[in-house]
Coordinates of N, CA and C in Angstrom, one line a residue:
N1 N -70.3 173.0 -79.7 CA -72.1 172.3 -79.3 C -71.6 172.3 -77.7
I2 N -70.5 172.3 -77.5 CA -70.3 172.7 -75.9 C -71.1 173.1 -74.7
A3 N -70.5 174.2 -75.5 CA -70.5 175.8 -74.6 C -71.9 175.5 -74.5
E4 N -72.5 175.4 -75.2 CA -74.5 175.1 -75.9 C -74.7 175.0 -74.9
E5 N -74.3 173.1 -74.6 CA -75.0 172.4 -73.9 C -74.4 172.7 -72.9
L6 N -73.4 173.3 -72.1 CA -73.2 173.7 -71.2 C -74.7 175.2 -70.1
A7 N -74.8 176.0 -71.5 CA -75.4 177.4 -71.1 C -74.7 178.7 -71.5
A8 N -73.5 178.3 -72.4 CA -73.0 179.5 -72.2 C -73.9 180.2 -72.2
V9 N -73.4 181.9 -72.7 CA -74.6 183.1 -73.3 C -73.5 183.5 -75.0
E10 N -72.0 183.5 -75.6 CA -71.7 183.9 -76.4 C -70.5 182.3 -76.2
F11 N -69.8 182.1 -77.2 CA -68.6 181.7 -78.1 C -67.7 182.5 -78.6
R12 N -67.2 181.8 -78.4 CA -66.2 183.4 -79.3 C -64.7 183.0 -79.8
L13 N -64.1 183.7 -81.0 CA -62.7 183.3 -81.8 C -62.8 184.4 -81.8
T14 N -61.1 184.3 -80.6 CA -60.4 186.1 -80.4 C -59.3 186.3 -81.2
R15 N -58.9 187.3 -81.6 CA -57.7 187.4 -82.4 C -56.0 187.0 -81.8
D16 N -56.1 186.8 -80.9 CA -55.5 185.7 -80.3 C -55.4 184.4 -80.4
Q17 N -56.7 183.6 -81.2 CA -56.7 182.7 -81.6 C -57.0 181.7 -80.5
N18 N -57.4 181.8 -79.7 CA -58.1 181.5 -78.2 C -59.8 181.6 -78.7
F19 N -60.3 180.8 -77.5 CA -62.2 180.7 -77.1 C -62.4 181.3 -76.3
L20 N -62.9 182.6 -76.4 CA -63.8 183.0 -75.5 C -65.1 182.8 -75.6
V21 N -66.1 182.2 -73.8 CA -66.3 181.6 -73.2 C -67.4 182.7 -72.9
V22 N -68.6 182.9 -72.6 CA -69.5 184.3 -72.1 C -70.3 183.4 -71.5
G23 N -69.9 183.6 -70.3 CA -71.7 182.9 -69.6 C -71.9 182.3 -69.0
L24 N -70.3 181.8 -68.9 CA -71.0 179.7 -68.7 C -70.5 180.3 -67.8
P25 N -72.0 178.8 -66.5 CA -72.2 178.6 -65.4 C -70.9 178.3 -64.3
E26 N -71.1 178.4 -62.9 CA -69.7 178.2 -62.2 C -69.6 177.1 -62.1
E27 N -71.6 176.8 -61.8 CA -71.1 175.5 -61.9 C -70.4 173.8 -62.8
N28 N -70.6 174.9 -64.4 CA -71.1 174.5 -65.4 C -68.8 174.5 -65.9
R29 N -68.3 175.1 -64.4 CA -66.6 175.0 -65.4 C -66.4 173.7 -66.0
A30 N -65.6 173.1 -64.6 CA -65.0 172.6 -64.3 C -65.7 170.7 -65.9
A31 N -66.7 171.0 -66.3 CA -67.4 170.0 -67.4 C -66.8 171.1 -68.8
F32 N -67.3 172.2 -68.4 CA -66.0 172.5 -70.0 C -64.9 172.6 -69.8
L33 N -64.1 172.5 -68.9 CA -62.9 172.0 -69.0 C -62.4 171.2 -69.4
A34 N -63.0 170.3 -68.6 CA -61.9 168.7 -68.7 C -63.6 167.6 -70.6
R35 N -64.5 168.9 -71.0 CA -64.4 168.2 -72.3 C -63.7 168.9 -73.6
T36 N -63.4 170.7 -73.0 CA -63.4 170.5 -74.1 C -61.1 169.8 -74.9
K37 N -60.7 169.9 -72.9 CA -59.2 169.1 -72.8 C -59.7 167.8 -73.6
G38 N -60.6 166.8 -73.9 CA -60.0 165.5 -74.2 C -60.8 166.4 -75.8
L39 N -60.7 167.0 -76.0 CA -60.9 167.5 -77.4 C -59.2 167.7 -78.2
G40 N -58.5 167.7 -77.1 CA -57.4 167.5 -77.3 C -56.7 169.2 -77.2
L41 N -57.6 170.2 -76.8 CA -56.9 171.1 -76.2 C -56.7 171.7 -75.2
E42 N -55.5 172.8 -75.1 CA -55.5 173.1 -73.9 C -56.8 174.1 -72.7
A43 N -57.5 174.4 -72.0 CA -58.5 175.1 -71.5 C -58.3 174.8 -70.0
G44 N -58.2 176.9 -69.7 CA -58.7 177.0 -68.3 C -56.6 177.0 -67.8
V45 N -55.7 177.7 -68.4 CA -54.8 177.3 -67.7 C -53.2 178.0 -68.7
R46 N -52.5 178.7 -68.5 CA -51.5 179.6 -69.6 C -50.4 179.2 -68.8
G47 N -49.6 177.7 -69.6 CA -48.8 177.1 -68.7 C -47.7 178.1 -69.3
N48 N -47.6 178.1 -70.7 CA -45.7 178.6 -71.0 C -45.6 179.8 -71.7
I49 N -44.9 179.7 -73.3 CA -44.9 180.5 -74.1 C -45.5 180.4 -75.4
L50 N -45.9 178.2 -75.0 CA -45.6 177.9 -75.9 C -47.8 177.6 -76.4
S51 N -48.2 178.5 -74.9 CA -49.7 178.1 -74.8 C -49.8 179.6 -74.9
N52 N -48.9 180.7 -75.4 CA -49.1 181.7 -76.2 C -48.3 182.6 -77.5
L53 N -49.1 181.5 -78.4 CA -48.4 181.5 -79.5 C -48.8 181.8 -80.4
V54 N -48.9 182.6 -81.4 CA -50.5 182.5 -82.3 C -49.3 183.4 -84.2
S55 N -49.7 182.8 -85.7 CA -49.2 182.4 -86.1 C -49.9 182.3 -87.4
C56 N -49.8 184.1 -88.2 CA -50.9 184.3 -89.6 C -50.8 182.5 -90.3
P57 N -51.9 181.7 -91.1 CA -51.4 180.8 -92.6 C -50.5 181.1 -93.4
G58 N -49.5 182.1 -93.4 CA -48.5 182.1 -94.4 C -49.4 181.8 -95.7
T59 N -47.9 181.5 -96.2 CA -48.1 180.9 -97.3 C -49.1 179.2 -98.2
S60 N -49.3 179.3 -96.3 CA -50.7 177.7 -97.1 C -51.8 178.3 -97.3
T61 N -52.0 178.9 -97.1 CA -53.3 179.2 -97.9 C -53.1 181.3 -98.5
C62 N -52.3 181.7 -98.2 CA -51.9 183.3 -98.2 C -51.3 184.1 -99.8
T63 N -51.9 184.4 -100.7 CA -51.6 184.6 -101.5 C -50.5 185.5 -101.6
I64 N -50.4 186.4 -100.8 CA -49.5 187.2 -100.2 C -48.4 187.1 -99.6
G65 N -48.5 185.7 -98.9 CA -47.4 185.6 -97.6 C -46.1 185.5 -99.1
I66 N -45.0 185.2 -98.3 CA -43.1 184.6 -98.5 C -42.9 183.3 -97.8
T67 N -43.5 183.4 -96.2 CA -43.3 182.6 -95.4 C -43.7 181.3 -95.3
N68 N -43.8 179.9 -94.8 CA -44.9 179.7 -94.4 C -44.7 179.4 -92.9
S69 N -46.0 180.7 -91.7 CA -45.4 180.6 -90.7 C -46.0 180.2 -90.2
N70 N -47.4 179.2 -90.3 CA -47.5 178.2 -90.2 C -46.4 176.7 -89.6
A71 N -46.0 176.4 -90.8 CA -44.4 175.0 -90.7 C -43.7 176.1 -89.4
L72 N -43.7 177.6 -89.3 CA -43.0 177.3 -88.9 C -42.9 177.3 -87.1
A73 N -44.9 177.5 -87.2 CA -44.8 177.6 -85.5 C -44.9 176.6 -85.5
G74 N -45.5 175.2 -85.9 CA -44.8 173.9 -85.9 C -43.6 173.1 -85.3
E75 N -42.5 173.8 -85.7 CA -42.0 173.6 -85.8 C -41.3 173.5 -84.2
I76 N -41.8 175.8 -83.6 CA -41.7 175.4 -82.4 C -42.3 174.5 -81.4
L77 N -43.6 174.2 -81.9 CA -45.0 173.9 -81.3 C -43.8 172.7 -80.1
K78 N -43.0 171.4 -81.9 CA -42.4 170.2 -81.4 C -41.8 170.4 -79.8
D79 N -40.5 171.8 -80.2 CA -40.0 172.0 -79.6 C -40.1 172.2 -78.3
K80 N -40.4 171.5 -77.1 CA -41.2 171.3 -75.9 C -39.8 172.1 -74.4
D81 N -38.9 171.5 -75.1 CA -37.5 170.7 -74.4 C -37.2 172.3 -74.4
G82 N -37.3 173.1 -75.6 CA -36.6 174.4 -75.7 C -37.1 175.4 -75.6
F83 N -38.6 175.7 -76.0 CA -39.9 176.4 -75.9 C -40.6 176.0 -74.6
G84 N -39.9 175.0 -73.5 CA -41.5 175.6 -73.0 C -41.5 175.4 -71.9
E85 N -40.0 176.1 -70.6 CA -39.9 176.6 -70.1 C -39.6 177.8 -69.6
T86 N -40.2 178.5 -70.2 CA -40.4 180.8 -70.4 C -42.3 181.4 -70.3
P87 N -42.3 180.5 -69.4 CA -43.6 181.1 -68.2 C -43.8 183.0 -69.1
E88 N -45.5 183.3 -68.5 CA -46.1 184.9 -69.3 C -45.2 184.9 -70.6
T89 N -44.9 184.9 -71.7 CA -44.9 185.7 -72.6 C -45.4 184.7 -73.5
T90 N -45.0 186.0 -75.4 CA -46.1 185.2 -76.7 C -45.1 185.4 -77.5
I91 N -44.9 184.3 -78.3 CA -44.9 184.5 -79.6 C -45.9 184.6 -80.5
R92 N -45.5 186.0 -81.5 CA -46.5 186.0 -82.7 C -45.5 186.7 -84.7
I93 N -46.8 185.1 -85.1 CA -45.2 184.7 -86.0 C -46.3 185.7 -87.4
S94 N -45.3 186.5 -88.7 CA -46.6 186.5 -89.6 C -45.0 186.4 -91.0
G95 N -45.9 186.2 -92.0 CA -45.6 185.3 -92.8 C -45.2 186.9 -94.3
C96 N -45.7 187.9 -93.8 CA -45.6 189.2 -94.8 C -45.2 189.8 -93.9
H97 N -44.9 191.6 -94.4 CA -44.9 191.8 -93.3 C -46.4 192.5 -92.6
N98 N -46.8 192.3 -93.5 CA -48.7 192.7 -92.8 C -48.9 192.0 -91.6
S99 N -49.3 192.6 -90.4 CA -48.5 192.1 -88.9 C -50.2 191.5 -88.6
C100 N -50.9 190.0 -89.6 CA -51.6 189.8 -89.4 C -51.4 188.2 -88.0
G101 N -50.3 188.0 -87.8 CA -49.7 188.0 -87.0 C -49.9 188.3 -85.2
Q102 N -49.9 189.3 -85.8 CA -49.5 190.5 -84.4 C -48.2 190.3 -84.1
H103 N -46.8 190.4 -84.5 CA -45.3 191.0 -84.5 C -45.5 191.8 -83.8
H104 N -45.9 192.4 -84.4 CA -45.9 194.0 -83.5 C -45.8 193.9 -81.9
I105 N -46.8 193.4 -81.5 CA -46.9 193.1 -80.0 C -46.8 191.9 -79.2
G106 N -46.1 190.9 -80.1 CA -45.2 190.2 -78.6 C -44.6 190.3 -78.3
D107 N -43.7 189.7 -77.2 CA -42.9 189.4 -76.6 C -41.7 189.6 -77.7
F108 N -41.6 188.5 -78.3 CA -40.8 188.1 -79.3 C -41.9 187.5 -80.7
G109 N -41.3 188.5 -81.8 CA -42.2 188.6 -82.4 C -41.6 188.7 -83.7
L110 N -41.7 187.7 -84.7 CA -41.6 187.4 -86.5 C -42.3 187.7 -87.5
H111 N -41.5 188.3 -88.9 CA -42.3 188.6 -89.8 C -41.7 188.5 -91.1
A112 N -42.0 187.6 -91.5 CA -41.3 187.1 -92.9 C -40.9 188.4 -93.9
L113 N -39.6 188.1 -94.4 CA -39.1 189.3 -95.9 C -38.4 188.2 -97.0
A114 N -38.7 188.3 -98.0 CA -37.3 188.5 -99.1 C -35.3 188.8 -99.0
K115 N -34.2 188.6 -98.2 CA -33.8 188.9 -99.2 C -32.1 188.2 -99.2
K116 N -31.4 188.5 -99.9 CA -30.0 187.7 -100.5 C -29.9 186.8 -100.1
I117 N -29.3 186.3 -100.8 CA -28.1 185.2 -100.2 C -27.1 184.4 -101.4
N118 N -25.9 185.4 -101.7 CA -25.4 185.1 -102.4 C -26.1 185.5 -103.6
G119 N -26.8 186.6 -104.3 CA -27.3 187.0 -105.4 C -28.6 186.4 -105.6
K120 N -29.2 185.2 -104.5 CA -29.8 185.1 -104.7 C -31.1 184.5 -103.5
S121 N -32.3 184.9 -103.8 CA -33.6 185.7 -102.9 C -34.3 184.6 -102.3
A122 N -33.7 184.6 -100.5 CA -34.3 183.7 -99.9 C -35.3 184.6 -98.6
P123 N -36.0 182.7 -98.1 CA -37.0 183.6 -97.0 C -36.5 184.1 -95.9
H124 N -36.2 185.2 -96.0 CA -36.0 185.2 -93.7 C -36.8 186.2 -93.1
Y125 N -36.8 186.0 -91.2 CA -37.5 185.9 -90.8 C -37.1 187.7 -90.0
Q126 N -37.1 188.3 -89.6 CA -36.8 190.2 -88.8 C -37.6 189.7 -87.6
F127 N -37.1 190.1 -87.0 CA -37.1 189.6 -85.0 C -38.1 191.6 -84.8
H128 N -38.2 191.2 -83.8 CA -38.9 192.4 -83.2 C -39.3 191.7 -82.0
I129 N -38.4 192.3 -80.8 CA -38.1 192.5 -79.6 C -39.3 193.0 -78.4
G130 N -40.0 192.3 -77.7 CA -40.7 193.6 -76.7 C -41.9 194.4 -76.4
G131 N -42.7 194.0 -77.7 CA -44.4 195.0 -78.2 C -44.8 194.0 -77.2
D132 N -45.8 194.8 -77.3 CA -47.0 194.4 -75.2 C -48.6 195.8 -76.0
A133 N -49.2 195.1 -75.9 CA -50.7 195.9 -76.3 C -50.8 196.6 -75.7
S134 N -50.9 196.1 -74.3 CA -51.2 197.5 -73.1 C -50.7 198.3 -73.1
Q135 N -49.6 198.4 -73.4 CA -49.0 199.6 -73.0 C -48.9 200.8 -74.1
A136 N -48.3 202.1 -73.9 CA -48.0 203.0 -74.7 C -47.1 202.6 -75.5
Q137 N -45.6 202.2 -75.0 CA -45.4 201.5 -76.5 C -45.1 200.2 -76.8
A138 N -46.0 200.6 -78.0 CA -46.4 199.5 -78.0 C -46.0 198.3 -78.8
F139 N -45.3 198.3 -79.8 CA -44.2 198.0 -80.7 C -43.2 197.2 -80.3
G140 N -42.8 196.1 -80.7 CA -41.4 195.4 -80.6 C -40.0 196.8 -81.0
L141 N -39.1 195.7 -80.5 CA -38.1 197.4 -80.6 C -37.5 196.1 -82.4
A142 N -37.2 196.5 -83.7 CA -36.7 195.4 -84.8 C -36.1 195.3 -84.6
G143 N -35.2 194.0 -84.8 CA -34.1 193.2 -84.4 C -33.5 192.4 -85.9
P144 N -32.2 191.8 -85.1 CA -31.6 191.0 -86.7 C -32.7 190.5 -87.8
V145 N -32.2 190.1 -88.6 CA -33.3 189.5 -89.6 C -31.9 188.3 -90.2
V146 N -32.9 186.9 -90.2 CA -32.0 186.5 -90.3 C -32.7 185.2 -91.4
P147 N -32.1 183.9 -92.0 CA -33.2 183.3 -92.8 C -34.2 182.4 -92.7
A148 N -35.0 181.9 -93.4 CA -36.2 181.3 -92.3 C -35.6 179.5 -92.0
R149 N -35.1 179.8 -91.8 CA -34.1 177.8 -91.9 C -34.0 177.6 -90.3
L150 N -33.0 179.5 -90.3 CA -31.9 179.1 -88.8 C -33.1 180.1 -87.8
A151 N -34.4 180.5 -88.2 CA -35.3 181.2 -87.0 C -35.6 180.4 -85.9
R152 N -35.9 179.4 -86.5 CA -36.2 178.8 -84.8 C -35.0 178.6 -84.2
A153 N -34.0 178.1 -84.3 CA -32.7 178.0 -83.5 C -32.0 179.9 -82.7
A154 N -32.7 180.4 -83.7 CA -32.8 182.2 -84.0 C -33.3 182.2 -82.5
L155 N -34.8 181.8 -82.7 CA -35.4 182.6 -81.4 C -35.3 181.6 -79.7
K156 N -34.4 180.6 -80.0 CA -34.4 179.2 -79.2 C -33.1 180.2 -78.1
K157 N -32.4 180.7 -79.2 CA -31.4 181.5 -78.0 C -31.5 182.2 -77.5
L158 N -33.0 183.5 -78.2 CA -33.1 184.6 -77.9 C -33.9 184.5 -76.3
I159 N -34.5 183.7 -76.8 CA -35.6 183.4 -75.6 C -34.5 183.5 -74.3
G160 N -34.0 182.0 -74.8 CA -32.8 181.9 -73.5 C -31.8 182.4 -72.9
A161 N -31.5 184.1 -73.8 CA -30.2 184.5 -73.3 C -31.3 184.8 -72.5
Y162 N -33.0 185.5 -72.3 CA -33.6 186.2 -72.0 C -34.5 186.0 -70.4
S163 N -34.3 184.1 -70.1 CA -34.9 183.6 -69.2 C -33.9 183.8 -68.4
K164 N -32.0 183.4 -69.1 CA -31.0 183.1 -68.3 C -30.7 184.7 -67.8
N165 N -30.1 185.4 -68.3 CA -30.3 186.6 -67.6 C -30.8 187.9 -66.5
R166 N -32.1 187.1 -67.2 CA -33.4 188.7 -66.9 C -33.4 188.7 -65.1
N167 N -32.9 190.0 -65.0 CA -33.9 190.4 -64.1 C -35.0 189.4 -63.4
E168 N -35.7 189.0 -61.6 CA -36.9 187.8 -61.9 C -37.6 189.3 -62.4
S169 N -37.7 189.6 -61.9 CA -39.6 191.1 -63.0 C -38.9 191.3 -63.7
Q170 N -38.1 191.3 -64.2 CA -38.0 192.1 -65.8 C -38.3 191.7 -66.8
S171 N -39.3 192.2 -67.8 CA -40.4 191.8 -68.8 C -39.5 191.9 -69.8
V172 N -39.8 191.0 -71.1 CA -39.5 191.2 -71.8 C -38.6 192.7 -72.4
R173 N -39.5 193.5 -73.1 CA -39.8 195.1 -73.2 C -38.0 195.9 -71.8
Q174 N -38.3 195.1 -71.1 CA -37.5 195.9 -70.0 C -35.7 195.4 -70.6
W175 N -35.7 194.2 -70.5 CA -34.5 192.7 -70.8 C -34.2 193.4 -72.5
V176 N -34.5 194.0 -73.1 CA -34.5 194.7 -74.3 C -33.8 195.6 -74.6
E177 N -34.4 197.0 -73.9 CA -34.0 198.1 -74.1 C -32.7 198.2 -73.1
K178 N -32.4 197.5 -71.6 CA -31.2 197.0 -71.7 C -30.3 197.1 -72.2
I179 N -29.9 195.7 -72.9 CA -28.8 195.3 -73.6 C -29.0 195.8 -75.2
G180 N -29.8 196.1 -75.7 CA -30.2 197.1 -76.8 C -29.7 196.8 -77.9
I181 N -30.1 197.3 -79.3 CA -29.8 196.7 -80.7 C -29.0 195.9 -80.4
E182 N -27.3 196.9 -80.4 CA -25.8 196.4 -80.8 C -26.1 194.5 -79.8
G183 N -26.5 195.3 -78.7 CA -26.8 193.6 -77.9 C -27.3 192.3 -78.5
L184 N -28.3 192.6 -79.1 CA -29.3 191.7 -80.1 C -28.7 191.2 -80.7
E185 N -27.9 191.6 -81.7 CA -27.3 192.1 -82.6 C -25.9 191.7 -83.1
T186 N -24.9 191.4 -81.6 CA -23.9 189.9 -80.9 C -24.8 189.0 -80.7
L187 N -25.9 188.7 -80.1 CA -26.7 187.7 -79.6 C -26.5 187.2 -80.4
L188 N -27.3 187.2 -81.8 CA -27.4 186.2 -83.1 C -26.5 186.4 -84.2
Q189 N -25.0 186.6 -83.2 CA -24.2 187.3 -85.2 C -24.5 186.2 -85.6
E190 N -25.3 184.4 -85.5 CA -24.4 183.5 -85.2 C -25.5 183.1 -86.9
F191 N -26.6 183.7 -86.3 CA -27.3 183.7 -87.2 C -27.6 184.5 -88.8
T192 N -26.7 185.5 -88.6 CA -27.3 186.9 -89.6 C -26.0 187.1 -90.8
A193 N -26.6 187.6 -92.1 CA -25.4 187.8 -92.7 C -23.9 187.5 -92.1
G194 N -23.1 187.0 -92.8 CA -21.6 187.5 -91.7 C -20.7 186.1 -91.1
G195 N -22.2 185.8 -90.4 CA -22.2 184.4 -89.2 C -22.6 183.4 -89.6
Y196 N -22.9 182.6 -90.8 CA -23.6 181.5 -91.0 C -22.6 180.8 -92.9
N197 N -23.3 179.7 -93.2 CA -23.0 180.0 -94.4 C -23.5 180.0 -95.8
T198 N -22.6 180.9 -96.2 CA -23.6 181.0 -96.9 C -23.8 181.0 -98.3
Q199 N -22.8 179.0 -98.8 CA -22.5 178.4 -99.0 C -24.1 177.5 -99.4
D200 N -24.7 177.3 -97.9 CA -24.9 176.3 -97.6 C -26.6 176.5 -99.1
P201 N -27.1 175.6 -99.6 CA -28.0 175.8 -100.4 C -29.6 174.9 -99.4
S202 N -29.5 174.7 -98.4 CA -30.7 175.0 -97.9 C -31.1 176.3 -97.1
L203 N -29.9 177.1 -97.4 CA -30.8 178.5 -96.1 C -31.7 179.1 -97.5
L204 N -31.4 178.6 -98.8 CA -32.9 179.9 -100.1 C -33.8 179.0 -99.7
L205 N -34.2 177.8 -99.2 CA -35.6 177.4 -98.4 C -36.2 177.2 -97.1
D206 N -37.7 177.7 -97.6 CA -38.7 178.1 -96.4 C -38.9 177.0 -95.6
V207 N -39.0 176.9 -94.2 CA -39.1 175.9 -93.0 C -40.0 174.9 -93.9
G208 N -39.8 173.1 -94.0 CA -41.2 172.8 -94.0 C -41.1 172.4 -95.4
S209 N -40.1 173.1 -96.2 CA -40.0 172.8 -97.6 C -39.0 172.5 -98.0
D210 N -38.7 172.2 -99.6 CA -37.8 171.1 -100.2 C -37.5 171.7 -101.8
E211 N -38.7 173.0 -101.8 CA -38.3 173.5 -103.0 C -38.2 175.0 -102.6
T212 N -37.4 175.8 -103.2 CA -37.0 176.9 -103.9 C -37.9 178.0 -103.2
V213 N -38.5 178.9 -103.0 CA -39.4 180.2 -102.9 C -39.9 180.6 -104.0
F214 N -38.1 180.8 -104.2 CA -38.1 182.1 -105.3 C -37.7 181.6 -106.4
P215 N -38.2 182.1 -107.9 CA -37.8 181.6 -109.1 C -35.8 182.1 -108.7
P216 N -35.1 181.0 -110.1 CA -34.2 181.7 -109.7 C -33.7 183.0 -110.5

């Protein structure tokens, strides 16, 4: 309604889960931004990594989902202190191996899978780091697998290491190629098999749930 009232030609929803307003007269731009912000939405800015987070619905609506990727995205969005200071990077989350959340092409991507802990299936996420759809080598490098309940903390440590240790102009792709897969595994070893407490019953649960995802 706002776009039509302000004479935009088209209004689109993108695969990045953003709005694209086409043909908006320049003199109406400020009014459009103000009214959109009045709806509680960010408009006209890409302030930090939380502005570039995309998640598929996961088990909230999808019958083939393994995890509730929306719940993980929600936890990340709430943690502004942990994630809010990393500009010009993207997070992409898929609730299964299909790339509906575009995890392959995110700077920091995660896709869900099932993996056993003490013989019991538990929801996990695998990391993909350094993806970029604008480059020839689009897919991120496949990294460690962590229990879903540890994914947010692992992601925070990963992004923190990138922010602290990269060269000023170094992209996520360049950084991860420099430290390599072994460097990633060392960085996140406390969140991977052998590094966490396998007796912790919460690790059998998905983010935001108090029920086991898989039957015993």
